[in-house]
């Protein structure tokens, strides 16, 4: 029996079937939680309207109350689940959780900003009747009584006292707090851990306790009088742990490679800290300074216990009572006279402006990035570079001139 070979296989090997290419792996689509389309805005508005309606129904029918804060809290607590239900109609559970968290974070941030704006606006409008009078800023209360009009008296003694006390407190706190933070960052062992623990515990120390401590030690035991210096010591104790903790956290963020490069070039530890670590952390250290200043400039009870209260201007921090703006605001706000309450709000407004100016000045002076030089330093370094260039050029010309003179002498 004769077998025949199929035509497609006769005289040549059979070919394999072509391999089917594998499908590329599916790429998971990245979810965007920040983008907001028209549908998202409609969902937010719908959830807000529904929450406000239900909150109004609850407040008026089920829990009768006229408190606006209760209404806002109930509406907000109803808004979040309603928004989650509306989002879940089109998206999966993970997206729903992301949307709810995003809305909660943004709404709380808006709430905090709104609270700050309301405080500033309310304080300004309550103090507006006295802020328009120039005597508020250049006179004291030595010859002014509670029944005198707003055109008499002022808060210049409180302004001067606040600036003097906070300046002395900063002179004490900044070098000690920064040195302690560098110590905690550079030294390892048991003692630095003990210091860090004590600094963390001191951040929760009540201000009245600090005032009593300075009163008992500085005034009653050592015999010094009540003065602005005693108040500055109490304020510096309040600022000290804030400065240490904030600066320690900032210094830890300095890359270790920068310090290693400095050590590799032969720089000692103190030079590395002074020229590498501190300039790199300058912006963060400015924030630490602002936090400490904000803590100290608003203290009232330590100033009352250690510096007393007076109505006249006192520029001597070593003797005599020295009042501050927070203390003047506290005393005047408790007065039954409307003029004194207006002066209290005026002093509070001036304190807000003073804090804003100090913070802006600190940001301008110390808020530059690491390695960024001021215009004055850049100009000085450019002048030094020009002098160095002239010196090198004159040094190169001197041998040529001497060679030319020697060649001319031999030719003669």
mmCIF file of C-alpha atoms in Angstrom:
data_model
loop_
_atom_site.group_PDB
_atom_site.id
_atom_site.type_symbol
_atom_site.label_atom_id
_atom_site.label_comp_id
_atom_site.label_asym_id
_atom_site.label_seq_id
_atom_site.Cartn_x
_atom_site.Cartn_y
_atom_site.Cartn_z
ATOM 1 C CA UNK A 1 0.000 0.000 0.000
ATOM 2 C CA UNK A 2 1.437 3.308 -1.033
ATOM 3 C CA UNK A 3 1.215 6.364 1.222
ATOM 4 C CA UNK A 4 1.229 9.835 -0.148
ATOM 5 C CA UNK A 5 2.651 12.834 1.581
ATOM 6 C CA UNK A 6 0.418 15.862 1.775
ATOM 7 C CA UNK A 7 1.442 18.591 -0.614
ATOM 8 C CA UNK A 8 2.114 21.126 2.111
ATOM 9 C CA UNK A 9 4.563 18.790 3.883
ATOM 10 C CA UNK A 10 6.266 17.151 0.940
ATOM 11 C CA UNK A 11 10.014 17.808 0.813
ATOM 12 C CA UNK A 12 10.103 20.283 3.779
ATOM 13 C CA UNK A 13 9.607 20.108 7.510
ATOM 14 C CA UNK A 14 6.253 20.979 8.955
ATOM 15 C CA UNK A 15 5.969 24.559 10.261
ATOM 16 C CA UNK A 16 4.769 25.246 13.821
ATOM 17 C CA UNK A 17 1.694 27.337 14.315
ATOM 18 C CA UNK A 18 2.517 30.999 15.073
ATOM 19 C CA UNK A 19 2.535 31.824 18.792
ATOM 20 C CA UNK A 20 -0.305 33.969 19.975
ATOM 21 C CA UNK A 21 1.130 37.091 21.651
ATOM 22 C CA UNK A 22 0.266 37.402 25.312
ATOM 23 C CA UNK A 23 -1.993 40.211 26.294
ATOM 24 C CA UNK A 24 -0.173 43.015 28.169
ATOM 25 C CA UNK A 25 -0.929 43.184 31.884
ATOM 26 C CA UNK A 26 -3.824 45.405 32.710
ATOM 27 C CA UNK A 27 -2.738 48.756 34.037
ATOM 28 C CA UNK A 28 -4.745 49.881 37.012
ATOM 29 C CA UNK A 29 -6.222 53.302 36.420
ATOM 30 C CA UNK A 30 -5.077 55.852 38.938
ATOM 31 C CA UNK A 31 -7.900 57.332 40.914
ATOM 32 C CA UNK A 32 -7.989 61.076 41.297
ATOM 33 C CA UNK A 33 -9.446 62.278 44.584
ATOM 34 C CA UNK A 34 -8.590 65.931 44.019
ATOM 35 C CA UNK A 35 -10.416 66.560 40.753
ATOM 36 C CA UNK A 36 -13.918 67.962 41.057
ATOM 37 C CA UNK A 37 -16.287 67.889 38.108
ATOM 38 C CA UNK A 38 -19.729 69.338 37.660
ATOM 39 C CA UNK A 39 -21.340 66.160 39.003
ATOM 40 C CA UNK A 40 -19.234 66.298 42.165
ATOM 41 C CA UNK A 41 -20.232 69.917 42.797
ATOM 42 C CA UNK A 42 -23.901 69.030 42.317
ATOM 43 C CA UNK A 43 -23.546 66.133 44.760
ATOM 44 C CA UNK A 44 -21.932 68.395 47.388
ATOM 45 C CA UNK A 45 -24.642 71.030 46.966
ATOM 46 C CA UNK A 46 -27.393 68.422 47.149
ATOM 47 C CA UNK A 47 -25.965 66.840 50.280
ATOM 48 C CA UNK A 48 -25.570 70.284 51.898
ATOM 49 C CA UNK A 49 -29.169 71.291 51.111
ATOM 50 C CA UNK A 50 -30.506 67.978 52.418
ATOM 51 C CA UNK A 51 -28.403 68.254 55.598
ATOM 52 C CA UNK A 52 -29.545 71.814 56.272
ATOM 53 C CA UNK A 53 -33.178 70.844 55.726
ATOM 54 C CA UNK A 54 -32.991 67.835 58.047
ATOM 55 C CA UNK A 55 -31.100 69.861 60.658
ATOM 56 C CA UNK A 56 -33.754 72.583 60.523
ATOM 57 C CA UNK A 57 -36.461 69.952 60.961
ATOM 58 C CA UNK A 58 -34.693 68.398 63.949
ATOM 59 C CA UNK A 59 -33.974 71.734 65.620
ATOM 60 C CA UNK A 60 -37.459 73.161 65.171
ATOM 61 C CA UNK A 61 -39.587 70.035 65.739
ATOM 62 C CA UNK A 62 -37.733 67.333 67.663
ATOM 63 C CA UNK A 63 -35.044 69.185 69.644
ATOM 64 C CA UNK A 64 -36.288 72.774 69.952
ATOM 65 C CA UNK A 65 -33.323 75.109 70.426
ATOM 66 C CA UNK A 66 -32.235 78.513 69.214
ATOM 67 C CA UNK A 67 -28.511 77.827 69.525
ATOM 68 C CA UNK A 68 -26.839 78.381 66.163
ATOM 69 C CA UNK A 69 -23.810 76.257 67.113
ATOM 70 C CA UNK A 70 -26.041 73.231 67.771
ATOM 71 C CA UNK A 71 -27.704 73.686 64.375
ATOM 72 C CA UNK A 72 -24.331 73.875 62.581
ATOM 73 C CA UNK A 73 -23.015 70.750 64.338
ATOM 74 C CA UNK A 74 -26.161 68.740 63.534
ATOM 75 C CA UNK A 75 -26.098 69.864 59.897
ATOM 76 C CA UNK A 76 -22.427 68.931 59.534
ATOM 77 C CA UNK A 77 -22.950 65.492 61.101
ATOM 78 C CA UNK A 78 -25.818 64.858 58.690
ATOM 79 C CA UNK A 79 -23.919 66.189 55.676
ATOM 80 C CA UNK A 80 -21.102 63.615 55.768
ATOM 81 C CA UNK A 81 -23.257 60.437 55.596
ATOM 82 C CA UNK A 82 -25.607 62.010 53.049
ATOM 83 C CA UNK A 83 -22.651 62.923 50.854
ATOM 84 C CA UNK A 84 -21.284 59.391 51.205
ATOM 85 C CA UNK A 85 -24.621 57.892 50.130
ATOM 86 C CA UNK A 86 -24.799 60.107 47.046
ATOM 87 C CA UNK A 87 -21.216 59.308 46.031
ATOM 88 C CA UNK A 88 -21.785 55.555 46.514
ATOM 89 C CA UNK A 89 -24.448 55.596 43.790
ATOM 90 C CA UNK A 90 -21.722 55.887 41.124
ATOM 91 C CA UNK A 91 -18.373 54.959 42.732
ATOM 92 C CA UNK A 92 -16.929 52.054 44.694
ATOM 93 C CA UNK A 93 -16.336 51.921 48.440
ATOM 94 C CA UNK A 94 -12.708 53.062 48.298
ATOM 95 C CA UNK A 95 -13.612 56.169 46.324
ATOM 96 C CA UNK A 96 -16.445 56.898 48.736
ATOM 97 C CA UNK A 97 -14.057 56.801 51.692
ATOM 98 C CA UNK A 98 -11.596 59.030 49.858
ATOM 99 C CA UNK A 99 -14.293 61.563 49.011
ATOM 100 C CA UNK A 100 -15.640 61.686 52.567
ATOM 101 C CA UNK A 101 -12.159 62.104 54.030
ATOM 102 C CA UNK A 102 -11.332 64.830 51.512
ATOM 103 C CA UNK A 103 -14.527 66.756 52.221
ATOM 104 C CA UNK A 104 -14.040 66.395 55.991
ATOM 105 C CA UNK A 105 -10.462 67.695 55.868
ATOM 106 C CA UNK A 106 -11.314 70.635 53.621
ATOM 107 C CA UNK A 107 -14.386 71.571 55.641
ATOM 108 C CA UNK A 108 -12.449 71.503 58.930
ATOM 109 C CA UNK A 109 -9.741 73.672 57.383
ATOM 110 C CA UNK A 110 -12.381 76.165 56.224
ATOM 111 C CA UNK A 111 -13.929 76.077 59.696
ATOM 112 C CA UNK A 112 -10.590 76.867 61.359
ATOM 113 C CA UNK A 113 -9.919 79.705 58.923
ATOM 114 C CA UNK A 114 -13.433 81.048 59.434
ATOM 115 C CA UNK A 115 -12.972 80.998 63.218
ATOM 116 C CA UNK A 116 -9.733 82.968 62.886
ATOM 117 C CA UNK A 117 -11.346 85.519 60.586
ATOM 118 C CA UNK A 118 -14.320 85.907 62.916
ATOM 119 C CA UNK A 119 -12.041 86.510 65.899
ATOM 120 C CA UNK A 120 -10.093 89.195 64.062
ATOM 121 C CA UNK A 121 -13.177 90.888 62.596
ATOM 122 C CA UNK A 122 -15.119 90.787 65.866
ATOM 123 C CA UNK A 123 -12.195 92.194 67.854
ATOM 124 C CA UNK A 124 -11.609 94.947 65.313
ATOM 125 C CA UNK A 125 -15.241 96.077 65.147
ATOM 126 C CA UNK A 126 -15.620 96.033 68.930
ATOM 127 C CA UNK A 127 -12.483 98.134 69.282
ATOM 128 C CA UNK A 128 -13.254 100.472 66.382
ATOM 129 C CA UNK A 129 -14.729 103.259 68.623
ATOM 130 C CA UNK A 130 -11.380 103.677 70.381
ATOM 131 C CA UNK A 131 -9.021 102.779 67.536
ATOM 132 C CA UNK A 132 -9.824 105.995 65.670
ATOM 133 C CA UNK A 133 -8.382 108.149 68.481
ATOM 134 C CA UNK A 134 -4.659 108.907 68.278
ATOM 135 C CA UNK A 135 -4.352 109.202 72.060
ATOM 136 C CA UNK A 136 -4.821 105.433 72.343
ATOM 137 C CA UNK A 137 -1.345 104.842 70.917
ATOM 138 C CA UNK A 138 0.671 107.669 72.500
ATOM 139 C CA UNK A 139 -0.835 108.202 75.992
ATOM 140 C CA UNK A 140 -1.016 106.084 79.131
ATOM 141 C CA UNK A 141 -3.711 105.767 81.779
ATOM 142 C CA UNK A 142 -1.956 107.718 84.533
ATOM 143 C CA UNK A 143 -4.393 110.666 84.437
ATOM 144 C CA UNK A 144 -7.405 108.799 83.071
ATOM 145 C CA UNK A 145 -10.168 107.124 85.045
ATOM 146 C CA UNK A 146 -12.783 104.541 84.099
ATOM 147 C CA UNK A 147 -15.432 107.222 83.562
ATOM 148 C CA UNK A 148 -13.317 109.426 81.287
ATOM 149 C CA UNK A 149 -14.185 109.465 77.562
ATOM 150 C CA UNK A 150 -12.275 107.563 74.914
ATOM 151 C CA UNK A 151 -10.498 110.744 73.870
ATOM 152 C CA UNK A 152 -8.466 110.523 77.091
ATOM 153 C CA UNK A 153 -5.852 107.931 78.013
ATOM 154 C CA UNK A 154 -4.164 105.243 76.016
ATOM 155 C CA UNK A 155 -2.178 102.010 76.054
ATOM 156 C CA UNK A 156 1.355 103.168 75.285
ATOM 157 C CA UNK A 157 2.529 101.800 78.641
ATOM 158 C CA UNK A 158 1.131 98.366 77.733
ATOM 159 C CA UNK A 159 2.680 98.497 74.268
ATOM 160 C CA UNK A 160 6.116 99.343 75.657
ATOM 161 C CA UNK A 161 5.800 96.728 78.392
ATOM 162 C CA UNK A 162 4.886 94.003 75.901
ATOM 163 C CA UNK A 163 7.823 94.795 73.611
ATOM 164 C CA UNK A 164 10.337 95.029 76.467
ATOM 165 C CA UNK A 165 9.207 91.826 78.146
ATOM 166 C CA UNK A 166 9.075 89.758 74.969
ATOM 167 C CA UNK A 167 12.460 91.128 73.829
ATOM 168 C CA UNK A 168 14.139 90.111 77.098
ATOM 169 C CA UNK A 169 12.396 86.735 76.986
ATOM 170 C CA UNK A 170 13.664 86.131 73.448
ATOM 171 C CA UNK A 171 17.205 87.104 74.440
ATOM 172 C CA UNK A 172 17.036 84.427 77.131
ATOM 173 C CA UNK A 173 15.095 81.746 75.287
ATOM 174 C CA UNK A 174 16.588 81.720 71.790
ATOM 175 C CA UNK A 175 20.262 80.994 72.615
ATOM 176 C CA UNK A 176 19.457 78.563 75.425
ATOM 177 C CA UNK A 177 16.690 76.777 73.552
ATOM 178 C CA UNK A 178 18.689 76.513 70.332
ATOM 179 C CA UNK A 179 21.763 75.268 72.180
ATOM 180 C CA UNK A 180 19.687 72.658 73.981
ATOM 181 C CA UNK A 181 18.096 71.537 70.699
ATOM 182 C CA UNK A 182 21.528 71.162 69.077
ATOM 183 C CA UNK A 183 22.667 69.170 72.102
ATOM 184 C CA UNK A 184 19.694 66.818 71.833
ATOM 185 C CA UNK A 185 20.314 66.406 68.104
ATOM 186 C CA UNK A 186 24.074 65.847 68.203
ATOM 187 C CA UNK A 187 24.650 63.911 71.445
ATOM 188 C CA UNK A 188 23.504 60.374 72.151
ATOM 189 C CA UNK A 189 23.042 58.820 75.546
ATOM 190 C CA UNK A 190 20.845 58.704 78.616
ATOM 191 C CA UNK A 191 21.153 62.362 79.604
ATOM 192 C CA UNK A 192 19.788 63.742 76.290
ATOM 193 C CA UNK A 193 16.776 61.443 76.618
ATOM 194 C CA UNK A 194 16.141 62.756 80.116
ATOM 195 C CA UNK A 195 16.381 66.359 78.868
ATOM 196 C CA UNK A 196 13.986 65.630 76.009
ATOM 197 C CA UNK A 197 11.488 64.053 78.406
ATOM 198 C CA UNK A 198 11.646 67.050 80.746
ATOM 199 C CA UNK A 199 11.189 69.457 77.820
ATOM 200 C CA UNK A 200 8.145 67.520 76.610
ATOM 201 C CA UNK A 201 6.649 67.589 80.109
ATOM 202 C CA UNK A 202 7.227 71.339 80.444
ATOM 203 C CA UNK A 203 5.157 72.089 77.338
ATOM 204 C CA UNK A 204 2.020 71.290 79.362
ATOM 205 C CA UNK A 205 3.083 73.361 82.385
ATOM 206 C CA UNK A 206 0.309 75.804 83.434
ATOM 207 C CA UNK A 207 1.297 79.442 83.182
ATOM 208 C CA UNK A 208 0.016 80.225 86.681
ATOM 209 C CA UNK A 209 2.459 77.666 88.111
ATOM 210 C CA UNK A 210 5.346 79.336 86.280
ATOM 211 C CA UNK A 211 4.260 82.713 87.627
ATOM 212 C CA UNK A 212 4.121 81.375 91.187
ATOM 213 C CA UNK A 213 7.556 79.779 90.739
ATOM 214 C CA UNK A 214 9.192 83.050 89.650
ATOM 215 C CA UNK A 215 7.298 84.920 92.383
ATOM 216 C CA UNK A 216 8.537 82.536 95.076
ATOM 217 C CA UNK A 217 12.118 82.250 93.813
ATOM 218 C CA UNK A 218 12.973 85.629 92.256
ATOM 219 C CA UNK A 219 10.855 87.996 94.354
ATOM 220 C CA UNK A 220 10.166 86.376 97.733
ATOM 221 C CA UNK A 221 13.377 84.344 98.151
ATOM 222 C CA UNK A 222 16.016 86.427 96.366
ATOM 223 C CA UNK A 223 14.370 89.735 97.258
ATOM 224 C CA UNK A 224 14.131 91.321 93.804
ATOM 225 C CA UNK A 225 11.176 93.666 93.229
ATOM 226 C CA UNK A 226 8.295 93.113 90.861
ATOM 227 C CA UNK A 227 9.502 94.258 87.465
ATOM 228 C CA UNK A 228 9.473 93.639 83.767
ATOM 229 C CA UNK A 229 12.570 91.461 84.137
ATOM 230 C CA UNK A 230 10.723 89.093 86.467
ATOM 231 C CA UNK A 231 7.863 88.897 83.976
ATOM 232 C CA UNK A 232 10.342 88.222 81.160
ATOM 233 C CA UNK A 233 11.851 85.370 83.173
ATOM 234 C CA UNK A 234 8.418 83.818 83.620
ATOM 235 C CA UNK A 235 7.632 84.255 79.925
ATOM 236 C CA UNK A 236 10.975 82.719 78.944
ATOM 237 C CA UNK A 237 10.198 79.652 81.061
ATOM 238 C CA UNK A 238 6.946 79.271 79.122
ATOM 239 C CA UNK A 239 8.715 79.725 75.774
ATOM 240 C CA UNK A 240 11.714 77.514 76.568
ATOM 241 C CA UNK A 241 10.151 74.027 76.051
ATOM 242 C CA UNK A 242 8.346 75.151 72.872
ATOM 243 C CA UNK A 243 11.622 76.412 71.417
ATOM 244 C CA UNK A 244 13.455 73.210 72.355
ATOM 245 C CA UNK A 245 10.897 70.765 70.999
ATOM 246 C CA UNK A 246 10.213 72.615 67.743
ATOM 247 C CA UNK A 247 13.913 73.213 67.038
ATOM 248 C CA UNK A 248 14.790 69.609 67.844
ATOM 249 C CA UNK A 249 12.244 68.345 65.323
ATOM 250 C CA UNK A 250 13.542 70.753 62.667
ATOM 251 C CA UNK A 251 17.189 69.841 63.207
ATOM 252 C CA UNK A 252 16.376 66.156 62.820
ATOM 253 C CA UNK A 253 15.182 66.857 59.272
ATOM 254 C CA UNK A 254 18.627 68.048 58.143
ATOM 255 C CA UNK A 255 20.006 65.388 55.739
ATOM 256 C CA UNK A 256 22.815 63.370 57.251
ATOM 257 C CA UNK A 257 24.708 63.450 53.944
ATOM 258 C CA UNK A 258 25.352 67.183 54.399
ATOM 259 C CA UNK A 259 26.942 66.652 57.789
ATOM 260 C CA UNK A 260 28.939 63.676 56.498
ATOM 261 C CA UNK A 261 30.261 65.790 53.618
ATOM 262 C CA UNK A 262 31.331 68.467 56.092
ATOM 263 C CA UNK A 263 33.088 65.926 58.285
ATOM 264 C CA UNK A 264 34.770 64.429 55.204
ATOM 265 C CA UNK A 265 36.270 67.847 54.408
ATOM 266 C CA UNK A 266 37.828 67.977 57.864
ATOM 267 C CA UNK A 267 35.386 70.376 59.528
ATOM 268 C CA UNK A 268 34.944 69.889 63.286
ATOM 269 C CA UNK A 269 31.549 69.321 64.821
ATOM 270 C CA UNK A 270 30.994 72.921 65.968
ATOM 271 C CA UNK A 271 31.816 74.275 62.520
ATOM 272 C CA UNK A 272 29.513 71.720 60.902
ATOM 273 C CA UNK A 273 26.676 72.757 63.171
ATOM 274 C CA UNK A 274 27.306 76.476 62.643
ATOM 275 C CA UNK A 275 27.874 76.457 58.866
ATOM 276 C CA UNK A 276 25.829 73.439 57.706
ATOM 277 C CA UNK A 277 23.111 72.357 60.148
ATOM 278 C CA UNK A 278 21.792 75.728 61.308
ATOM 279 C CA UNK A 279 21.725 77.407 57.851
ATOM 280 C CA UNK A 280 19.975 74.384 56.369
ATOM 281 C CA UNK A 281 17.286 74.457 59.075
ATOM 282 C CA UNK A 282 16.949 78.255 59.109
ATOM 283 C CA UNK A 283 13.388 78.363 57.799
ATOM 284 C CA UNK A 284 12.209 75.745 60.280
ATOM 285 C CA UNK A 285 14.018 77.456 63.133
ATOM 286 C CA UNK A 286 12.175 80.661 62.249
ATOM 287 C CA UNK A 287 8.918 78.760 62.627
ATOM 288 C CA UNK A 288 10.105 77.501 66.021
ATOM 289 C CA UNK A 289 10.831 81.080 67.049
ATOM 290 C CA UNK A 290 7.354 82.166 65.950
ATOM 291 C CA UNK A 291 5.690 79.375 67.913
ATOM 292 C CA UNK A 292 7.625 80.271 71.049
ATOM 293 C CA UNK A 293 6.872 83.976 70.607
ATOM 294 C CA UNK A 294 3.164 83.271 70.125
ATOM 295 C CA UNK A 295 3.163 81.310 73.378
ATOM 296 C CA UNK A 296 4.943 84.017 75.360
ATOM 297 C CA UNK A 297 3.393 87.205 74.021
ATOM 298 C CA UNK A 298 -0.117 86.248 75.100
ATOM 299 C CA UNK A 299 0.626 85.309 78.716
ATOM 300 C CA UNK A 300 -1.345 87.161 81.398
ATOM 301 C CA UNK A 301 -1.147 85.486 84.817
ATOM 302 C CA UNK A 302 2.683 85.300 85.029
ATOM 303 C CA UNK A 303 2.907 89.011 84.200
ATOM 304 C CA UNK A 304 0.321 89.894 86.837
ATOM 305 C CA UNK A 305 2.147 87.903 89.527
ATOM 306 C CA UNK A 306 5.684 89.016 88.691
ATOM 307 C CA UNK A 307 5.369 92.532 87.226
ATOM 308 C CA UNK A 308 2.235 93.848 88.868
ATOM 309 C CA UNK A 309 -0.121 96.353 87.306
ATOM 310 C CA UNK A 310 0.361 100.053 86.710
ATOM 311 C CA UNK A 311 -1.218 102.873 84.753
ATOM 312 C CA UNK A 312 1.930 104.851 83.902
ATOM 313 C CA UNK A 313 4.658 104.312 81.334
ATOM 314 C CA UNK A 314 7.689 102.475 82.718
ATOM 315 C CA UNK A 315 10.692 101.864 80.468
ATOM 316 C CA UNK A 316 12.899 100.428 83.219
ATOM 317 C CA UNK A 317 12.583 96.630 83.238
ATOM 318 C CA UNK A 318 14.498 96.295 86.511
ATOM 319 C CA UNK A 319 12.106 98.108 88.868
ATOM 320 C CA UNK A 320 8.496 99.145 89.058
ATOM 321 C CA UNK A 321 5.325 97.573 87.695
ATOM 322 C CA UNK A 322 5.217 96.933 83.956
ATOM 323 C CA UNK A 323 1.911 96.054 82.348
ATOM 324 C CA UNK A 324 1.515 94.184 79.063
ATOM 325 C CA UNK A 325 -1.210 94.284 76.421
ATOM 326 C CA UNK A 326 -2.794 90.936 77.432
ATOM 327 C CA UNK A 327 -2.842 91.997 81.086
ATOM 328 C CA UNK A 328 -4.332 95.402 80.247
ATOM 329 C CA UNK A 329 -6.978 93.664 78.124
ATOM 330 C CA UNK A 330 -7.836 91.269 80.947
ATOM 331 C CA UNK A 331 -8.139 93.983 83.601
ATOM 332 C CA UNK A 332 -10.094 96.388 81.391
ATOM 333 C CA UNK A 333 -12.484 93.745 80.048
ATOM 334 C CA UNK A 334 -13.607 92.946 83.609
ATOM 335 C CA UNK A 335 -14.509 96.581 84.256
ATOM 336 C CA UNK A 336 -18.206 97.462 84.493
ATOM 337 C CA UNK A 337 -17.632 100.642 82.465
ATOM 338 C CA UNK A 338 -18.241 100.473 78.720
ATOM 339 C CA UNK A 339 -15.319 102.815 77.966
ATOM 340 C CA UNK A 340 -12.884 100.447 79.666
ATOM 341 C CA UNK A 341 -14.338 97.483 77.746
ATOM 342 C CA UNK A 342 -13.846 99.436 74.508
ATOM 343 C CA UNK A 343 -10.244 100.122 75.528
ATOM 344 C CA UNK A 344 -9.811 96.399 76.172
ATOM 345 C CA UNK A 345 -10.915 95.541 72.640
ATOM 346 C CA UNK A 346 -8.678 98.302 71.285
ATOM 347 C CA UNK A 347 -5.701 96.836 73.141
ATOM 348 C CA UNK A 348 -6.575 93.361 71.836
ATOM 349 C CA UNK A 349 -6.648 94.686 68.268
ATOM 350 C CA UNK A 350 -3.277 96.373 68.736
ATOM 351 C CA UNK A 351 -1.910 93.097 70.113
ATOM 352 C CA UNK A 352 -3.134 91.219 67.026
ATOM 353 C CA UNK A 353 -1.497 93.757 64.732
ATOM 354 C CA UNK A 354 1.729 93.644 66.765
ATOM 355 C CA UNK A 355 1.890 89.863 66.543
ATOM 356 C CA UNK A 356 1.236 89.989 62.794
ATOM 357 C CA UNK A 357 4.011 92.545 62.278
ATOM 358 C CA UNK A 358 6.491 90.557 64.368
ATOM 359 C CA UNK A 359 5.673 87.338 62.512
ATOM 360 C CA UNK A 360 5.982 88.995 59.100
ATOM 361 C CA UNK A 361 9.308 90.558 60.105
ATOM 362 C CA UNK A 362 10.630 87.215 61.334
ATOM 363 C CA UNK A 363 9.590 85.554 58.078
ATOM 364 C CA UNK A 364 11.298 88.217 55.986
ATOM 365 C CA UNK A 365 14.533 88.089 57.966
ATOM 366 C CA UNK A 366 14.812 84.350 58.543
ATOM 367 C CA UNK A 367 12.499 82.679 56.091
ATOM 368 C CA UNK A 368 14.938 82.295 53.187
ATOM 369 C CA UNK A 369 15.728 78.841 51.940
ATOM 370 C CA UNK A 370 18.918 77.014 52.820
ATOM 371 C CA UNK A 371 21.880 78.544 51.005
ATOM 372 C CA UNK A 372 19.913 81.587 49.868
ATOM 373 C CA UNK A 373 21.807 84.797 50.641
ATOM 374 C CA UNK A 374 20.425 88.244 51.248
ATOM 375 C CA UNK A 375 21.105 91.106 48.842
ATOM 376 C CA UNK A 376 23.550 92.714 51.252
ATOM 377 C CA UNK A 377 25.567 89.505 51.651
ATOM 378 C CA UNK A 378 25.581 88.931 47.889
ATOM 379 C CA UNK A 379 26.867 92.474 47.308
ATOM 380 C CA UNK A 380 29.594 92.061 49.915
ATOM 381 C CA UNK A 381 30.730 88.747 48.477
ATOM 382 C CA UNK A 382 30.775 90.222 44.954
ATOM 383 C CA UNK A 383 33.051 93.019 46.183
ATOM 384 C CA UNK A 384 35.327 90.497 47.893
ATOM 385 C CA UNK A 385 35.498 88.482 44.656
ATOM 386 C CA UNK A 386 36.505 91.581 42.692
ATOM 387 C CA UNK A 387 39.259 92.374 45.192
ATOM 388 C CA UNK A 388 40.531 88.795 44.993
ATOM 389 C CA UNK A 389 40.529 88.970 41.188
ATOM 390 C CA UNK A 390 42.503 92.225 41.191
ATOM 391 C CA UNK A 391 45.004 90.744 43.615
ATOM 392 C CA UNK A 392 45.528 87.645 41.438
ATOM 393 C CA UNK A 393 45.888 89.748 38.275
ATOM 394 C CA UNK A 394 48.458 92.019 39.929
ATOM 395 C CA UNK A 395 50.324 88.958 41.197
ATOM 396 C CA UNK A 396 50.549 87.555 37.641
ATOM 397 C CA UNK A 397 51.780 90.864 36.215
ATOM 398 C CA UNK A 398 54.568 91.332 38.748
ATOM 399 C CA UNK A 399 56.874 88.488 37.507
ATOM 400 C CA UNK A 400 56.432 89.565 33.880
ATOM 401 C CA UNK A 401 57.353 93.154 34.742
ATOM 402 C CA UNK A 402 60.409 92.027 36.689
ATOM 403 C CA UNK A 403 61.470 89.774 33.803
ATOM 404 C CA UNK A 404 61.131 92.624 31.346
ATOM 405 C CA UNK A 405 63.230 94.911 33.564
ATOM 406 C CA UNK A 406 65.936 92.275 33.984
ATOM 407 C CA UNK A 407 66.005 91.650 30.193
ATOM 408 C CA UNK A 408 66.378 95.352 29.552
ATOM 409 C CA UNK A 409 69.272 95.602 32.044
ATOM 410 C CA UNK A 410 71.245 92.765 30.433
ATOM 411 C CA UNK A 411 70.720 94.269 26.991
ATOM 412 C CA UNK A 412 72.196 97.550 28.215
#
